Every structure is written in structure tokens, then in C-alpha cells.
GROMACS .gro file of C-alpha atoms in nm:
model
  317
    1MET     CA    1  -5.172   1.019  -0.125
    2GLY     CA    2  -5.450   0.843  -0.312
    3ASN     CA    3  -5.622   1.046  -0.581
    4ALA     CA    4  -5.969   0.979  -0.438
    5LEU     CA    5  -5.894   1.140  -0.104
    6ARG     CA    6  -5.693   1.429  -0.253
    7LEU     CA    7  -5.965   1.502  -0.509
    8LEU     CA    8  -6.245   1.508  -0.254
    9TYR     CA    9  -6.042   1.722  -0.016
   10SER     CA   10  -5.941   1.976  -0.281
   11HIS     CA   11  -6.291   2.013  -0.428
   12CYS     CA   12  -6.520   2.016  -0.129
   13CYS     CA   13  -6.316   2.051   0.189
   14LYS     CA   14  -6.230   2.361   0.381
   15PRO     CA   15  -6.040   2.329   0.709
   16THR     CA   16  -6.301   2.283   0.980
   17THR     CA   17  -6.316   2.203   1.346
   18ALA     CA   18  -6.449   1.848   1.348
   19GLY     CA   19  -6.625   1.878   1.682
   20ASP     CA   20  -6.839   2.158   1.534
   21SER     CA   21  -6.913   1.970   1.213
   22GLN     CA   22  -7.255   1.847   1.111
   23GLY     CA   23  -7.382   1.671   0.799
   24LYS     CA   24  -7.186   1.742   0.483
   25ASP     CA   25  -6.931   1.948   0.682
   26GLY     CA   26  -6.858   1.631   0.881
   27VAL     CA   27  -6.758   1.453   0.559
   28SER     CA   28  -6.530   1.745   0.473
   29ALA     CA   29  -6.378   1.748   0.821
   30LEU     CA   30  -6.311   1.375   0.818
   31SER     CA   31  -6.152   1.397   0.473
   32HIS     CA   32  -5.942   1.691   0.589
   33ASP     CA   33  -5.824   1.505   0.901
   34LEU     CA   34  -5.735   1.194   0.700
   35PHE     CA   35  -5.537   1.416   0.460
   36GLN     CA   36  -5.352   1.568   0.756
   37PHE     CA   37  -5.295   1.227   0.917
   38ASP     CA   38  -5.133   1.103   0.597
   39ILE     CA   39  -4.884   1.392   0.627
   40THR     CA   40  -4.828   1.416   1.003
   41SER     CA   41  -4.944   1.080   1.149
   42GLN     CA   42  -5.131   1.288   1.411
   43VAL     CA   43  -5.497   1.242   1.504
   44PRO     CA   44  -5.720   1.543   1.589
   45GLU     CA   45  -5.658   1.680   1.939
   46GLY     CA   46  -6.026   1.700   2.038
   47LEU     CA   47  -6.108   1.341   1.946
   48SER     CA   48  -5.999   1.204   2.284
   49TYR     CA   49  -6.292   1.380   2.454
   50HIS     CA   50  -6.534   1.168   2.250
   51VAL     CA   51  -6.378   0.819   2.257
   52VAL     CA   52  -6.241   0.586   2.524
   53SER     CA   53  -5.931   0.440   2.358
   54SER     CA   54  -5.576   0.576   2.360
   55LYS     CA   55  -5.420   0.798   2.094
   56LYS     CA   56  -5.217   0.499   1.979
   57ALA     CA   57  -5.543   0.314   1.911
   58GLN     CA   58  -5.689   0.623   1.742
   59ALA     CA   59  -5.391   0.636   1.505
   60ASN     CA   60  -5.461   0.274   1.414
   61TRP     CA   61  -5.821   0.369   1.323
   62TYR     CA   62  -5.707   0.656   1.103
   63ARG     CA   63  -5.463   0.430   0.918
   64LYS     CA   64  -5.747   0.188   0.846
   65LEU     CA   65  -5.986   0.465   0.749
   66LEU     CA   66  -5.725   0.623   0.522
   67ASP     CA   67  -5.676   0.293   0.338
   68ALA     CA   68  -6.052   0.238   0.311
   69TRP     CA   69  -6.110   0.592   0.183
   70ARG     CA   70  -5.840   0.551  -0.080
   71GLU     CA   71  -5.994   0.226  -0.200
   72ALA     CA   72  -6.351   0.361  -0.213
   73LYS     CA   73  -6.466   0.421  -0.570
   74PRO     CA   74  -6.610   0.679  -0.563
   75PRO     CA   75  -6.506   0.818  -0.222
   76PRO     CA   76  -6.782   0.905   0.028
   77LYS     CA   77  -6.957   1.234  -0.048
   78THR     CA   78  -7.262   1.221   0.180
   79PRO     CA   79  -7.286   1.181   0.561
   80GLU     CA   80  -7.453   0.843   0.515
   81GLU     CA   81  -7.174   0.715   0.288
   82ALA     CA   82  -6.903   0.838   0.525
   83SER     CA   83  -7.083   0.687   0.825
   84SER     CA   84  -7.114   0.352   0.648
   85LEU     CA   85  -6.743   0.351   0.565
   86VAL     CA   86  -6.648   0.426   0.928
   87ILE     CA   87  -6.883   0.160   1.068
   88GLN     CA   88  -6.768  -0.110   0.828
   89THR     CA   89  -6.397  -0.028   0.863
   90LEU     CA   90  -6.405  -0.019   1.244
   91LYS     CA   91  -6.666  -0.289   1.304
   92ARG     CA   92  -6.428  -0.496   1.519
   93HIS     CA   93  -6.350  -0.205   1.749
   94GLN     CA   94  -6.538  -0.095   2.061
   95LYS     CA   95  -6.884   0.039   1.979
   96ALA     CA   96  -6.832   0.327   2.221
   97ASP     CA   97  -6.530   0.436   2.015
   98VAL     CA   98  -6.712   0.409   1.682
   99LYS     CA   99  -7.009   0.603   1.816
  100GLY     CA  100  -6.780   0.867   1.962
  101LEU     CA  101  -6.591   0.906   1.634
  102LEU     CA  102  -6.915   0.946   1.439
  103ALA     CA  103  -7.046   1.197   1.695
  104TYR     CA  104  -6.719   1.393   1.671
  105TYR     CA  105  -6.776   1.445   1.298
  106GLY     CA  106  -7.154   1.487   1.327
  107LEU     CA  107  -7.214   1.179   1.112
  108PRO     CA  108  -7.518   0.947   1.136
  109GLN     CA  109  -7.482   0.678   1.401
  110GLN     CA  110  -7.613   0.405   1.170
  111SER     CA  111  -7.536   0.321   0.811
  112SER     CA  112  -7.832   0.267   0.581
  113ALA     CA  113  -7.766  -0.107   0.596
  114SER     CA  114  -7.800  -0.123   0.972
  115ALA     CA  115  -8.064   0.146   1.018
  116THR     CA  116  -8.342  -0.098   0.939
  117THR     CA  117  -8.245  -0.328   1.226
  118SER     CA  118  -8.519  -0.298   1.488
  119LEU     CA  119  -8.501  -0.374   1.858
  120PRO     CA  120  -8.692  -0.672   2.001
  121GLN     CA  121  -9.054  -0.610   2.096
  122GLY     CA  122  -9.093  -0.443   2.433
  123VAL     CA  123  -8.747  -0.283   2.442
  124LYS     CA  124  -8.769   0.082   2.547
  125PHE     CA  125  -8.410   0.170   2.465
  126GLU     CA  126  -8.060   0.029   2.419
  127LEU     CA  127  -7.742   0.115   2.609
  128GLN     CA  128  -7.385   0.070   2.487
  129THR     CA  129  -7.173   0.088   2.800
  130LEU     CA  130  -6.818   0.182   2.883
  131PRO     CA  131  -6.597  -0.099   3.023
  132VAL     CA  132  -6.743  -0.242   3.345
  133ASP     CA  133  -6.549  -0.212   3.670
  134THR     CA  134  -6.528  -0.517   3.899
  135LYS     CA  135  -6.666  -0.315   4.192
  136ALA     CA  136  -6.981  -0.241   3.990
  137VAL     CA  137  -7.114  -0.597   4.044
  138PRO     CA  138  -7.269  -0.627   4.394
  139ASP     CA  139  -7.431  -0.968   4.338
  140GLY     CA  140  -7.528  -1.220   4.071
  141ASP     CA  141  -7.812  -1.027   3.908
  142THR     CA  142  -7.727  -0.656   3.935
  143ILE     CA  143  -7.466  -0.440   3.758
  144THR     CA  144  -7.388  -0.069   3.766
  145VAL     CA  145  -7.282   0.058   3.425
  146TYR     CA  146  -7.178   0.390   3.276
  147VAL     CA  147  -7.261   0.531   2.932
  148SER     CA  148  -7.052   0.806   2.774
  149THR     CA  149  -7.230   1.138   2.731
  150THR     CA  150  -7.099   1.144   2.374
  151ASP     CA  151  -7.352   0.871   2.301
  152PRO     CA  152  -7.628   1.023   2.084
  153ARG     CA  153  -7.900   0.923   2.331
  154GLU     CA  154  -7.715   1.089   2.618
  155SER     CA  155  -7.554   1.391   2.453
  156LEU     CA  156  -7.873   1.597   2.431
  157ASN     CA  157  -7.986   1.512   2.785
  158VAL     CA  158  -7.689   1.607   3.002
  159PRO     CA  159  -7.813   1.858   3.263
  160ARG     CA  160  -7.658   2.200   3.214
  161ASP     CA  161  -7.529   2.212   3.573
  162VAL     CA  162  -7.357   1.874   3.529
  163GLN     CA  163  -7.181   1.981   3.209
  164SER     CA  164  -7.083   2.308   3.373
  165ALA     CA  165  -6.943   2.126   3.677
  166ALA     CA  166  -6.745   1.891   3.450
  167ASP     CA  167  -6.594   2.186   3.262
  168GLN     CA  168  -6.509   2.366   3.588
  169ARG     CA  169  -6.353   2.048   3.728
  170SER     CA  170  -6.126   2.016   3.424
  171ARG     CA  171  -6.008   2.372   3.472
  172ALA     CA  172  -5.957   2.318   3.846
  173ARG     CA  173  -5.746   2.009   3.783
  174ALA     CA  174  -5.542   2.193   3.520
  175ALA     CA  175  -5.473   2.458   3.785
  176LYS     CA  176  -5.390   2.181   4.036
  177ASN     CA  177  -5.676   2.290   4.261
  178TYR     CA  178  -5.767   1.931   4.350
  179THR     CA  179  -5.985   2.023   4.650
  180LYS     CA  180  -6.219   2.222   4.426
  181ALA     CA  181  -6.204   1.949   4.158
  182ASP     CA  182  -6.311   1.688   4.414
  183GLU     CA  183  -6.600   1.907   4.533
  184LEU     CA  184  -6.720   1.949   4.175
  185HIS     CA  185  -6.689   1.575   4.109
  186LYS     CA  186  -6.906   1.504   4.415
  187LYS     CA  187  -7.170   1.735   4.268
  188ILE     CA  188  -7.148   1.543   3.939
  189ILE     CA  189  -7.177   1.206   4.118
  190ASP     CA  190  -7.476   1.324   4.323
  191SER     CA  191  -7.648   1.407   3.993
  192GLY     CA  192  -7.608   1.050   3.862
  193TYR     CA  193  -7.297   1.106   3.653
  194ARG     CA  194  -6.924   1.046   3.699
  195VAL     CA  195  -6.599   1.142   3.531
  196LEU     CA  196  -6.414   0.821   3.446
  197ASN     CA  197  -6.048   0.795   3.360
  198LEU     CA  198  -6.007   0.541   3.082
  199GLN     CA  199  -5.664   0.495   2.925
  200ASN     CA  200  -5.557   0.839   3.053
  201GLN     CA  201  -5.862   1.007   2.901
  202GLU     CA  202  -6.140   1.159   3.115
  203ILE     CA  203  -6.494   1.070   3.008
  204LEU     CA  204  -6.812   1.223   3.148
  205ALA     CA  205  -7.057   0.934   3.180
  206ARG     CA  206  -7.410   0.868   3.307
  207LYS     CA  207  -7.473   0.600   3.567
  208TYR     CA  208  -7.731   0.323   3.522
  209ARG     CA  209  -7.813   0.041   3.763
  210ILE     CA  210  -7.918  -0.270   3.572
  211ARG     CA  211  -8.129  -0.557   3.711
  212LEU     CA  212  -8.085  -0.865   3.491
  213ARG     CA  213  -8.424  -0.945   3.344
  214GLY     CA  214  -8.585  -1.285   3.395
  215ILE     CA  215  -8.351  -1.429   3.659
  216ASP     CA  216  -8.298  -1.416   4.035
  217ALA     CA  217  -7.955  -1.504   4.173
  218PRO     CA  218  -7.895  -1.626   4.530
  219GLU     CA  219  -7.824  -1.357   4.787
  220SER     CA  220  -7.462  -1.323   4.903
  221SER     CA  221  -7.518  -1.521   5.226
  222MET     CA  222  -7.711  -1.801   5.050
  223PRO     CA  223  -7.554  -2.114   4.900
  224TYR     CA  224  -7.401  -2.023   4.561
  225GLY     CA  225  -7.446  -1.650   4.627
  226LYS     CA  226  -7.072  -1.587   4.626
  227GLU     CA  227  -7.023  -1.807   4.318
  228ALA     CA  228  -7.301  -1.622   4.132
  229LYS     CA  229  -7.137  -1.285   4.191
  230GLU     CA  230  -6.794  -1.419   4.091
  231GLU     CA  231  -6.931  -1.565   3.766
  232LEU     CA  232  -7.104  -1.239   3.673
  233VAL     CA  233  -6.784  -1.045   3.744
  234LYS     CA  234  -6.591  -1.293   3.528
  235LEU     CA  235  -6.836  -1.242   3.241
  236VAL     CA  236  -6.846  -0.862   3.236
  237GLN     CA  237  -6.536  -0.714   3.398
  238GLY     CA  238  -6.352  -0.476   3.166
  239LYS     CA  239  -6.607  -0.537   2.890
  240CYS     CA  240  -6.836  -0.300   2.701
  241LEU     CA  241  -7.192  -0.431   2.728
  242ARG     CA  242  -7.503  -0.409   2.515
  243VAL     CA  243  -7.807  -0.362   2.740
  244LEU     CA  244  -8.164  -0.385   2.613
  245VAL     CA  245  -8.385  -0.207   2.866
  246TYR     CA  246  -8.747  -0.320   2.904
  247ASP     CA  247  -8.864  -0.158   3.224
  248GLU     CA  248  -8.775   0.010   3.553
  249ASP     CA  249  -8.826  -0.165   3.888
  250GLN     CA  250  -8.943  -0.023   4.221
  251TYR     CA  251  -8.584   0.059   4.318
  252GLY     CA  252  -8.518   0.273   4.010
  253ARG     CA  253  -8.308   0.007   3.835
  254CYS     CA  254  -8.336  -0.057   3.462
  255VAL     CA  255  -8.462  -0.410   3.398
  256GLY     CA  256  -8.287  -0.545   3.094
  257ASP     CA  257  -8.109  -0.814   2.896
  258ILE     CA  258  -7.729  -0.800   2.887
  259TYR     CA  259  -7.508  -0.917   2.603
  260CYS     CA  260  -7.131  -0.940   2.628
  261ASP     CA  261  -6.894  -1.067   2.357
  262GLY     CA  262  -7.191  -1.227   2.182
  263LYS     CA  263  -7.308  -1.408   2.497
  264PHE     CA  264  -7.652  -1.369   2.652
  265VAL     CA  265  -7.548  -1.319   3.014
  266GLN     CA  266  -7.868  -1.441   3.183
  267GLU     CA  267  -7.860  -1.765   2.985
  268VAL     CA  268  -7.499  -1.827   3.092
  269MET     CA  269  -7.589  -1.771   3.458
  270LEU     CA  270  -7.878  -2.017   3.438
  271LYS     CA  271  -7.679  -2.283   3.254
  272LYS     CA  272  -7.414  -2.273   3.525
  273GLY     CA  273  -7.673  -2.319   3.796
  274LEU     CA  274  -7.615  -1.978   3.950
  275ALA     CA  275  -7.961  -1.822   3.918
  276TRP     CA  276  -8.330  -1.904   3.915
  277HIS     CA  277  -8.554  -1.836   3.619
  278TYR     CA  278  -8.853  -1.607   3.688
  279SER     CA  279  -9.084  -1.834   3.490
  280ALA     CA  280  -9.399  -1.661   3.618
  281TYR     CA  281  -9.292  -1.336   3.447
  282ASP     CA  282  -9.059  -1.454   3.172
  283GLN     CA  283  -9.153  -1.735   2.934
  284ARG     CA  284  -8.849  -1.729   2.705
  285VAL     CA  285  -8.759  -2.081   2.596
  286GLU     CA  286  -8.383  -2.025   2.611
  287LEU     CA  287  -8.411  -1.937   2.979
  288ALA     CA  288  -8.665  -2.204   3.065
  289THR     CA  289  -8.442  -2.482   2.926
  290ALA     CA  290  -8.108  -2.345   3.052
  291ARG     CA  291  -8.125  -2.529   3.385
  292ALA     CA  292  -8.135  -2.874   3.223
  293LYS     CA  293  -7.783  -2.965   3.340
  294ARG     CA  294  -7.759  -3.061   3.706
  295VAL     CA  295  -7.487  -2.816   3.806
  296GLY     CA  296  -7.469  -2.549   4.073
  297LEU     CA  297  -7.809  -2.495   4.234
  298TRP     CA  298  -7.958  -2.779   4.034
  299ALA     CA  299  -7.715  -3.033   4.178
  300THR     CA  300  -7.918  -3.026   4.501
  301SER     CA  301  -8.264  -3.177   4.535
  302ASN     CA  302  -8.442  -2.875   4.685
  303PRO     CA  303  -8.242  -2.550   4.649
  304GLU     CA  304  -8.372  -2.253   4.844
  305LYS     CA  305  -8.546  -1.988   4.635
  306PRO     CA  306  -8.403  -1.638   4.688
  307TRP     CA  307  -8.744  -1.466   4.692
  308GLU     CA  308  -8.860  -1.700   4.970
  309TRP     CA  309  -8.533  -1.641   5.158
  310ARG     CA  310  -8.589  -1.263   5.138
  311LYS     CA  311  -8.948  -1.298   5.256
  312ASP     CA  312  -8.835  -1.500   5.559
  313LYS     CA  313  -8.572  -1.236   5.640
  314ARG     CA  314  -8.832  -0.958   5.627
  315GLN     CA  315  -9.053  -1.153   5.864
  316GLY     CA  316  -8.764  -1.213   6.101
  317ARG     CA  317  -8.752  -1.591   6.061
   0.00000   0.00000   0.00000
């Protein structure tokens, strides 16, 4: 064992329950768990309730963190230093996992280097989603996403009856009372949440319906409607998304920009000729110029506008 980790553990660490740790205790708990991992190769039991990846993946994180902690001179002693080490060491891993790991130890969600990064003007809040299911994409400009309740923004806002129902459901399933578990899950779903099973781990998550900002894709029965949905599914299925939410529409959907694997999803949809740009409400240059190539909708001389198609349908034409 490296001297840095052993020294920090022996001087400032008492065995703690990581899930109950906050601030400096979180540093101690993380150091303690790394010390134990070096001996047993086992990750903390409770961690799986906070992250989405498997225990095999978690062990990979702890190996990386153990190496990084050993190499740190001096080793982290404050919550900010420990948070920065975790974020930098696991920067290529899913953001939901990194956030969950930090929340588990009660460490700050941003290192001092990233804390100064501000959101674009007009953004009300940011969502970091769990992997998107194919069935969550009904058309080319709408997605249903879920955000883990371990996310700092969500963790303090879970209704008490939802958390209680989730706990009761876990106990019912453990007792193999699946009828009661299903009834409790329906109550959770009716409240805008769902328990998702990801890599054999159950995650309580909040549901959000997202309307892609600045574009309008053809309806399913319109030309290119099917292709638009298929392209959006191709872009986001199984991926964790970054959603910047600007507003809420009349149907209760969050209106926002979606980023996936470094791609701006709306721009991709426009460039492939699978959506219209709402130029009257959105003047962004990258969207205005995305339809330059004559592909998809733009391969025809006078493609039908979806908002006009909907108006005609309402009027019975």
C-alpha cells in the first residue's frame, strides 16, 4: 500500500458509513474504502444504490482511484481536493456514475476548476440523464428521459411518499410479494417517477419529457416522419444525455437543447434534412445554416411544414 494513502487513513480516518458521510468525513470514508479495496478487492455494498454501472465497473473505478490517490502528493485532505481527484480520474466514465459516487461520499459535485463554468444564457437548469430507452422516442423532436434521484438536483426534491413507496417495493420484492411490488411501482409511476433496472441494479429516477428546442420534425404520417424518428433513436438510444432546459411548453414538456457524445442533436437532425428550423423563435446561426445541403426534406422543392399540417388536421382538411 502506498504511504500517502496509509498515512492519511491512519491519521484522520475512522471507519464510517460512506452513505452517511458529509464534507471531511467523506474524504475519510473514501480513503477508508480505498484502503479496504486494496486488501479485499471489494467495493462498498451501498454504492450500487447510487450509481448505474455494475460492480465489475465499480471495481475498475476503485483501482483507478487507488492509483491516483497513491500518486497524489500530498494526498487529498479536503472535500474539494477529493472531489477534484475523483472527477479527473473518472472523467471518461458516465457522468451519472461520477455524480453518484460523489453523492455517496458527500463530496462536492464540481471541482474548483469546473465550478466556474457557467451555463449558457437563458438556461434554467441542466439534466444529466440515465441511458435512454428506444421506446422513449415517440417522434423526431420529443424524448422521454429519466434522471437518477441520487443527482444533487433531484435528491432533495423526491416526494416523501415516493421514497416510501420505493422502499416498501424493495422489501416486497425481497419477500417475493410481486403483486404488492407492482402496486407500489404503479403509485411511483403515477407520481412521475420510475424504478429502472440498469445492469441488475434498481435506480429510482424522475421522468422528464423533453421537446427539442428550435426544431420541428415531420409528424409520423408525413413524408420523412418515420425517418426522423429513426434517426433520433439512432442518436440517443442507450446513451446518457446532457439536456439544457430553457422553458416549459403548454403540454408540460421541458424545452431544451440535447447533447449526446459531443454532438448537438438538433443540428444533426437539421443537417440530415429531418426537421425544420423554428427561425421565428430561434435565431442560432448553427441551426439556420444546417439545412444548406439538399438532403431529406430539402431534396424536394416545397416540403410540407409540420405546423401547417397540424393546423389542417385540426380544421378537418
